[in-house]
Amino acid sequence: MFEGIRQALISVSQSAINDAERNIDNKLAIKVLKALFLVKYIDGFSATAKNLTVLVYDKFGLDLPQLTKDVQEALNLLEAQTYIQRNGNVYEYLSNDEKKIEEEIKNVEVHGSEISKKLYEIISTEVIKTSKIRYDKNNQDFAFGFKLDDQPQGMQKDLTINFISPSYDFNEDEIRMHSAGKDELRVVMARNDDRLRSDLMAVLQTEKYTKLKRSGNISPAEDRILTSKAAFNNERNKELIERVRKINRRSSRSCKTLQK
């Protein structure tokens, strides 16, 4: 479909595709990028890996599960090289100006302590929403403090809930041994969410970049992109909060915990 309209497009609008064709040795990734270009301004279309698989399914007899896996790998490649951006499971083609700004955002420095602080804020304000636990036998409330990956967060109490994030270096057996003899409950979050840390970083990088960029002189075009980035980042933050809620909901049912 893209090739049918290629001659009618101005060169600047497809320069990212031309660049990708020169530099990416992955035919499926190029096909996925073209599909994302075509659906960029179609309201109501959710450009997930599943939906994009349907778009690039061009002949009968293909192994659909394998094609879905290949499409996801192509998306990962395109995202890593800043041809597209991702919000949760939805992907979007980046125009030239958007690509330039996205590359600048990725170069914003974010420290590990900032990522931990962001995750702690989500857990403590959006997931737990309390700092006390009730002992049912006497209906007495006991205050508790938070830790994240063994690091104290906020004011500490005699009792502690220690959240173990997916990026924690130790396995569950080691986590269980580390908790021995401590007045704390360890909540082991889902260990298979590899993107949690990178998404937290992306939210922080975008927040820092838009704030810094808007403190100077910017063009109307840059302002429009920054406004779009801020809205996009707000949705990404909401999706991140919901993911952390789901992770902790699953963890509360199946995590390995030890309480003195």
mmCIF file of C-alpha atoms in Angstrom:
data_model
loop_
_atom_site.group_PDB
_atom_site.id
_atom_site.type_symbol
_atom_site.label_atom_id
_atom_site.label_comp_id
_atom_site.label_asym_id
_atom_site.label_seq_id
_atom_site.Cartn_x
_atom_site.Cartn_y
_atom_site.Cartn_z
ATOM 1 C CA MET A 1 0.000 0.000 0.000
ATOM 2 C CA PHE A 2 2.807 2.414 0.876
ATOM 3 C CA GLU A 3 4.547 1.898 -2.466
ATOM 4 C CA GLY A 4 1.318 2.839 -4.238
ATOM 5 C CA ILE A 5 1.352 6.347 -2.748
ATOM 6 C CA ARG A 6 5.102 6.826 -2.416
ATOM 7 C CA GLN A 7 5.440 9.085 -5.461
ATOM 8 C CA ALA A 8 2.676 11.351 -4.195
ATOM 9 C CA LEU A 9 4.407 12.014 -0.854
ATOM 10 C CA ILE A 10 6.735 14.936 -0.322
ATOM 11 C CA SER A 11 10.274 13.741 0.303
ATOM 12 C CA VAL A 12 10.559 15.217 3.806
ATOM 13 C CA SER A 13 7.580 13.216 5.063
ATOM 14 C CA GLN A 14 9.170 9.908 4.124
ATOM 15 C CA SER A 15 12.827 10.706 4.771
ATOM 16 C CA ALA A 16 12.819 8.546 7.923
ATOM 17 C CA ILE A 17 11.659 5.599 5.830
ATOM 18 C CA ASN A 18 14.317 6.317 3.200
ATOM 19 C CA ASP A 19 16.902 6.487 5.983
ATOM 20 C CA ALA A 20 15.661 3.210 7.493
ATOM 21 C CA GLU A 21 15.820 1.499 4.092
ATOM 22 C CA ARG A 22 19.493 2.499 3.831
ATOM 23 C CA ASN A 23 20.510 1.590 7.376
ATOM 24 C CA ILE A 24 18.294 -1.264 8.617
ATOM 25 C CA ASP A 25 18.940 -4.735 7.220
ATOM 26 C CA ASN A 26 15.531 -6.063 8.204
ATOM 27 C CA LYS A 27 12.814 -6.157 5.555
ATOM 28 C CA LEU A 28 10.032 -6.774 8.063
ATOM 29 C CA ALA A 29 11.116 -3.782 10.171
ATOM 30 C CA ILE A 30 10.890 -1.570 7.065
ATOM 31 C CA LYS A 31 7.441 -2.959 6.284
ATOM 32 C CA VAL A 32 6.289 -2.321 9.876
ATOM 33 C CA LEU A 33 7.662 1.232 9.748
ATOM 34 C CA LYS A 34 5.721 1.916 6.545
ATOM 35 C CA ALA A 35 2.566 0.533 8.137
ATOM 36 C CA LEU A 36 3.016 2.830 11.132
ATOM 37 C CA PHE A 37 3.504 5.775 8.760
ATOM 38 C CA LEU A 38 0.212 4.981 7.030
ATOM 39 C CA VAL A 39 -1.817 4.699 10.256
ATOM 40 C CA LYS A 40 -0.197 7.613 12.139
ATOM 41 C CA TYR A 41 -3.138 9.961 11.646
ATOM 42 C CA ILE A 42 -5.960 7.426 11.586
ATOM 43 C CA ASP A 43 -8.130 8.048 14.647
ATOM 44 C CA GLY A 44 -9.257 4.971 16.499
ATOM 45 C CA PHE A 45 -6.562 2.611 15.186
ATOM 46 C CA SER A 46 -4.484 1.120 17.976
ATOM 47 C CA ALA A 47 -1.045 0.315 16.573
ATOM 48 C CA THR A 48 -0.246 -2.646 18.799
ATOM 49 C CA ALA A 49 2.044 -5.476 17.748
ATOM 50 C CA LYS A 50 -1.020 -7.680 17.233
ATOM 51 C CA ASN A 51 -2.801 -5.180 14.992
ATOM 52 C CA LEU A 52 0.365 -4.430 13.042
ATOM 53 C CA THR A 53 0.834 -8.160 12.465
ATOM 54 C CA VAL A 54 -2.529 -8.180 10.702
ATOM 55 C CA LEU A 55 -1.427 -5.271 8.494
ATOM 56 C CA VAL A 56 1.799 -6.964 7.358
ATOM 57 C CA TYR A 57 0.186 -10.396 6.889
ATOM 58 C CA ASP A 58 0.417 -10.374 3.090
ATOM 59 C CA LYS A 59 -0.010 -14.006 2.052
ATOM 60 C CA PHE A 60 -1.773 -17.145 3.188
ATOM 61 C CA GLY A 61 0.057 -19.909 4.999
ATOM 62 C CA LEU A 62 2.288 -17.744 7.190
ATOM 63 C CA ASP A 63 3.006 -18.926 10.734
ATOM 64 C CA LEU A 64 0.991 -16.277 12.582
ATOM 65 C CA PRO A 65 2.498 -16.774 16.071
ATOM 66 C CA GLN A 66 6.004 -16.584 14.582
ATOM 67 C CA LEU A 67 5.054 -13.517 12.535
ATOM 68 C CA THR A 68 3.752 -11.807 15.683
ATOM 69 C CA LYS A 69 7.057 -12.556 17.409
ATOM 70 C CA ASP A 70 8.997 -11.216 14.414
ATOM 71 C CA VAL A 71 6.874 -8.051 14.333
ATOM 72 C CA GLN A 72 7.592 -7.446 18.022
ATOM 73 C CA GLU A 73 11.321 -7.844 17.399
ATOM 74 C CA ALA A 74 11.054 -5.404 14.481
ATOM 75 C CA LEU A 75 9.258 -2.903 16.714
ATOM 76 C CA ASN A 76 11.960 -3.246 19.366
ATOM 77 C CA LEU A 77 14.596 -2.522 16.721
ATOM 78 C CA LEU A 78 12.742 0.523 15.360
ATOM 79 C CA GLU A 79 12.168 1.884 18.861
ATOM 80 C CA ALA A 80 15.821 1.433 19.820
ATOM 81 C CA GLN A 81 16.868 3.418 16.750
ATOM 82 C CA THR A 82 14.238 6.132 17.415
ATOM 83 C CA TYR A 83 12.169 5.668 14.272
ATOM 84 C CA ILE A 84 9.092 5.102 16.441
ATOM 85 C CA GLN A 85 7.943 5.692 19.990
ATOM 86 C CA ARG A 86 6.010 3.413 22.328
ATOM 87 C CA ASN A 87 3.308 4.094 24.895
ATOM 88 C CA GLY A 88 2.604 0.842 26.712
ATOM 89 C CA ASN A 89 1.763 -1.582 23.904
ATOM 90 C CA VAL A 90 0.948 1.094 21.303
ATOM 91 C CA TYR A 91 3.522 2.345 18.792
ATOM 92 C CA GLU A 92 3.704 5.541 16.728
ATOM 93 C CA TYR A 93 5.751 6.652 13.713
ATOM 94 C CA LEU A 94 7.924 9.695 14.373
ATOM 95 C CA SER A 95 8.159 12.564 11.915
ATOM 96 C CA ASN A 96 11.586 14.135 11.307
ATOM 97 C CA ASP A 97 11.074 16.866 13.909
ATOM 98 C CA GLU A 98 9.581 14.383 16.382
ATOM 99 C CA LYS A 99 12.504 12.007 15.805
ATOM 100 C CA LYS A 100 15.030 14.770 16.499
ATOM 101 C CA ILE A 101 13.314 15.702 19.771
ATOM 102 C CA GLU A 102 12.915 12.048 20.797
ATOM 103 C CA GLU A 103 16.646 11.506 20.299
ATOM 104 C CA GLU A 104 17.347 14.545 22.492
ATOM 105 C CA ILE A 105 14.989 13.190 25.154
ATOM 106 C CA LYS A 106 16.837 9.857 25.188
ATOM 107 C CA ASN A 107 20.067 11.725 25.899
ATOM 108 C CA VAL A 108 18.675 13.356 29.052
ATOM 109 C CA GLU A 109 20.547 12.010 32.086
ATOM 110 C CA VAL A 110 18.470 10.254 34.728
ATOM 111 C CA HIS A 111 20.084 8.690 37.813
ATOM 112 C CA GLY A 112 19.086 5.356 39.290
ATOM 113 C CA SER A 113 17.996 7.070 42.509
ATOM 114 C CA GLU A 114 15.477 9.141 40.512
ATOM 115 C CA ILE A 115 14.002 5.998 38.956
ATOM 116 C CA SER A 116 13.677 4.365 42.387
ATOM 117 C CA LYS A 117 12.052 7.505 43.786
ATOM 118 C CA LYS A 118 9.521 7.551 40.929
ATOM 119 C CA LEU A 119 8.620 3.888 41.442
ATOM 120 C CA TYR A 120 8.312 4.439 45.213
ATOM 121 C CA GLU A 121 5.977 7.400 44.631
ATOM 122 C CA ILE A 122 3.743 5.277 42.407
ATOM 123 C CA ILE A 123 3.651 2.423 44.930
ATOM 124 C CA SER A 124 3.064 4.612 47.988
ATOM 125 C CA THR A 125 0.576 7.098 46.504
ATOM 126 C CA GLU A 126 -1.196 5.154 43.748
ATOM 127 C CA VAL A 127 -1.052 1.507 44.884
ATOM 128 C CA ILE A 128 -0.856 1.222 48.685
ATOM 129 C CA LYS A 129 -2.286 4.654 49.618
ATOM 130 C CA THR A 130 -1.809 4.065 53.349
ATOM 131 C CA SER A 131 1.026 3.887 55.870
ATOM 132 C CA LYS A 132 -0.751 1.748 58.488
ATOM 133 C CA ILE A 133 -1.845 -1.843 58.779
ATOM 134 C CA ARG A 134 -4.589 -3.108 61.110
ATOM 135 C CA TYR A 135 -4.090 -6.075 63.415
ATOM 136 C CA ASP A 136 -7.512 -7.770 63.320
ATOM 137 C CA LYS A 137 -7.276 -9.417 66.759
ATOM 138 C CA ASN A 138 -7.361 -6.103 68.636
ATOM 139 C CA ASN A 139 -8.280 -3.667 65.822
ATOM 140 C CA GLN A 140 -5.088 -1.724 66.470
ATOM 141 C CA ASP A 141 -3.315 0.118 63.650
ATOM 142 C CA PHE A 142 0.444 -0.178 63.255
ATOM 143 C CA ALA A 143 2.470 2.245 61.139
ATOM 144 C CA PHE A 144 4.936 0.823 58.647
ATOM 145 C CA GLY A 145 7.717 2.208 56.495
ATOM 146 C CA PHE A 146 8.654 1.497 52.888
ATOM 147 C CA LYS A 147 11.728 0.031 51.293
ATOM 148 C CA LEU A 148 12.404 -0.556 47.625
ATOM 149 C CA ASP A 149 15.005 -3.169 46.732
ATOM 150 C CA ASP A 150 16.303 -2.999 50.342
ATOM 151 C CA GLN A 151 16.752 0.784 50.167
ATOM 152 C CA PRO A 152 14.751 2.872 52.720
ATOM 153 C CA GLN A 153 12.190 5.187 51.156
ATOM 154 C CA GLY A 154 10.696 7.948 53.277
ATOM 155 C CA MET A 155 10.341 7.788 57.057
ATOM 156 C CA GLN A 156 11.103 4.365 58.527
ATOM 157 C CA LYS A 157 9.040 2.559 61.191
ATOM 158 C CA ASP A 158 9.409 -0.544 63.331
ATOM 159 C CA LEU A 159 7.542 -2.512 60.666
ATOM 160 C CA THR A 160 8.505 -2.405 56.992
ATOM 161 C CA ILE A 161 7.116 -3.399 53.606
ATOM 162 C CA ASN A 162 10.027 -4.032 51.258
ATOM 163 C CA PHE A 163 9.047 -4.025 47.581
ATOM 164 C CA ILE A 164 11.368 -5.995 45.333
ATOM 165 C CA SER A 165 11.285 -4.640 41.781
ATOM 166 C CA PRO A 166 11.827 -6.632 38.555
ATOM 167 C CA SER A 167 15.317 -5.112 38.217
ATOM 168 C CA TYR A 168 16.492 -6.453 41.609
ATOM 169 C CA ASP A 169 19.727 -8.430 41.193
ATOM 170 C CA PHE A 170 18.898 -11.436 43.391
ATOM 171 C CA ASN A 171 16.651 -14.444 42.753
ATOM 172 C CA GLU A 172 13.697 -15.431 44.952
ATOM 173 C CA ASP A 173 15.646 -17.929 47.082
ATOM 174 C CA GLU A 174 18.231 -15.253 47.846
ATOM 175 C CA ILE A 175 15.480 -12.711 48.543
ATOM 176 C CA ARG A 176 13.902 -15.124 51.029
ATOM 177 C CA MET A 177 17.218 -15.661 52.821
ATOM 178 C CA HIS A 178 17.890 -11.922 53.021
ATOM 179 C CA SER A 179 14.598 -11.387 54.828
ATOM 180 C CA ALA A 180 15.389 -13.767 57.686
ATOM 181 C CA GLY A 181 15.188 -12.182 61.122
ATOM 182 C CA LYS A 182 13.761 -8.889 59.910
ATOM 183 C CA ASP A 183 10.488 -7.249 60.935
ATOM 184 C CA GLU A 184 9.423 -6.748 57.364
ATOM 185 C CA LEU A 185 7.155 -8.109 54.675
ATOM 186 C CA ARG A 186 8.807 -8.565 51.304
ATOM 187 C CA VAL A 187 6.606 -8.153 48.247
ATOM 188 C CA VAL A 188 8.290 -9.612 45.198
ATOM 189 C CA MET A 189 6.946 -7.821 42.142
ATOM 190 C CA ALA A 190 6.603 -9.696 38.846
ATOM 191 C CA ARG A 191 10.079 -10.638 37.641
ATOM 192 C CA ASN A 192 9.230 -10.665 33.913
ATOM 193 C CA ASP A 193 8.474 -6.967 33.324
ATOM 194 C CA ASP A 194 11.767 -6.034 31.675
ATOM 195 C CA ARG A 195 10.414 -2.711 30.453
ATOM 196 C CA LEU A 196 9.335 -1.283 33.793
ATOM 197 C CA ARG A 197 12.648 0.438 34.483
ATOM 198 C CA SER A 198 13.048 1.754 30.922
ATOM 199 C CA ASP A 199 9.505 3.151 30.949
ATOM 200 C CA LEU A 200 10.089 4.864 34.290
ATOM 201 C CA MET A 201 13.235 6.392 32.802
ATOM 202 C CA ALA A 202 11.357 7.532 29.683
ATOM 203 C CA VAL A 203 8.729 9.318 31.798
ATOM 204 C CA LEU A 204 11.405 11.128 33.807
ATOM 205 C CA GLN A 205 13.471 12.012 30.736
ATOM 206 C CA THR A 206 10.444 13.484 28.961
ATOM 207 C CA GLU A 207 9.409 15.478 32.035
ATOM 208 C CA LYS A 208 12.923 16.909 32.395
ATOM 209 C CA TYR A 209 13.290 17.684 28.701
ATOM 210 C CA THR A 210 9.947 19.443 28.199
ATOM 211 C CA LYS A 211 10.466 21.562 31.327
ATOM 212 C CA LEU A 212 13.984 22.587 30.267
ATOM 213 C CA LYS A 213 13.065 23.189 26.617
ATOM 214 C CA ARG A 214 10.115 25.385 27.482
ATOM 215 C CA SER A 215 12.302 27.566 29.694
ATOM 216 C CA GLY A 216 13.981 28.889 26.532
ATOM 217 C CA ASN A 217 12.893 30.187 23.138
ATOM 218 C CA ILE A 218 11.152 27.604 20.978
ATOM 219 C CA SER A 219 9.419 27.732 17.617
ATOM 220 C CA PRO A 220 5.654 27.175 17.193
ATOM 221 C CA ALA A 221 6.449 23.782 15.605
ATOM 222 C CA GLU A 222 8.570 22.764 18.590
ATOM 223 C CA ASP A 223 5.868 23.953 20.967
ATOM 224 C CA ARG A 224 3.279 21.764 19.223
ATOM 225 C CA ILE A 225 5.575 18.742 19.449
ATOM 226 C CA LEU A 226 6.346 19.413 23.119
ATOM 227 C CA THR A 227 2.629 19.726 23.873
ATOM 228 C CA SER A 228 2.058 16.401 22.129
ATOM 229 C CA LYS A 229 5.006 14.850 23.993
ATOM 230 C CA ALA A 230 3.648 16.044 27.342
ATOM 231 C CA ALA A 231 0.209 14.567 26.586
ATOM 232 C CA PHE A 232 1.816 11.350 25.358
ATOM 233 C CA ASN A 233 3.956 11.182 28.495
ATOM 234 C CA ASN A 234 0.923 11.745 30.708
ATOM 235 C CA GLU A 235 -0.783 8.741 29.110
ATOM 236 C CA ARG A 236 2.408 6.713 29.476
ATOM 237 C CA ASN A 237 2.529 7.623 33.170
ATOM 238 C CA LYS A 238 -1.102 6.523 33.643
ATOM 239 C CA GLU A 239 -0.386 3.247 31.866
ATOM 240 C CA LEU A 240 2.690 2.779 34.053
ATOM 241 C CA ILE A 241 0.664 3.313 37.237
ATOM 242 C CA GLU A 242 -1.884 0.727 36.110
ATOM 243 C CA ARG A 243 0.897 -1.734 35.281
ATOM 244 C CA VAL A 244 2.437 -1.326 38.736
ATOM 245 C CA ARG A 245 -1.029 -1.871 40.271
ATOM 246 C CA LYS A 246 -1.457 -5.102 38.310
ATOM 247 C CA ILE A 247 2.069 -6.263 39.149
ATOM 248 C CA ASN A 248 1.452 -5.778 42.864
ATOM 249 C CA ARG A 249 -2.002 -7.325 42.638
ATOM 250 C CA ARG A 250 -0.492 -10.474 41.141
ATOM 251 C CA SER A 251 2.385 -10.347 43.603
ATOM 252 C CA SER A 252 0.030 -10.167 46.583
ATOM 253 C CA ARG A 253 -1.470 -13.486 45.463
ATOM 254 C CA SER A 254 1.667 -15.366 44.529
ATOM 255 C CA CYS A 255 4.783 -13.657 45.854
ATOM 256 C CA LYS A 256 7.183 -15.288 48.288
ATOM 257 C CA THR A 257 7.090 -13.414 51.587
ATOM 258 C CA LEU A 258 8.564 -13.881 55.013
ATOM 259 C CA GLN A 259 7.422 -12.078 58.116
ATOM 260 C CA LYS A 260 9.020 -12.468 61.533
#
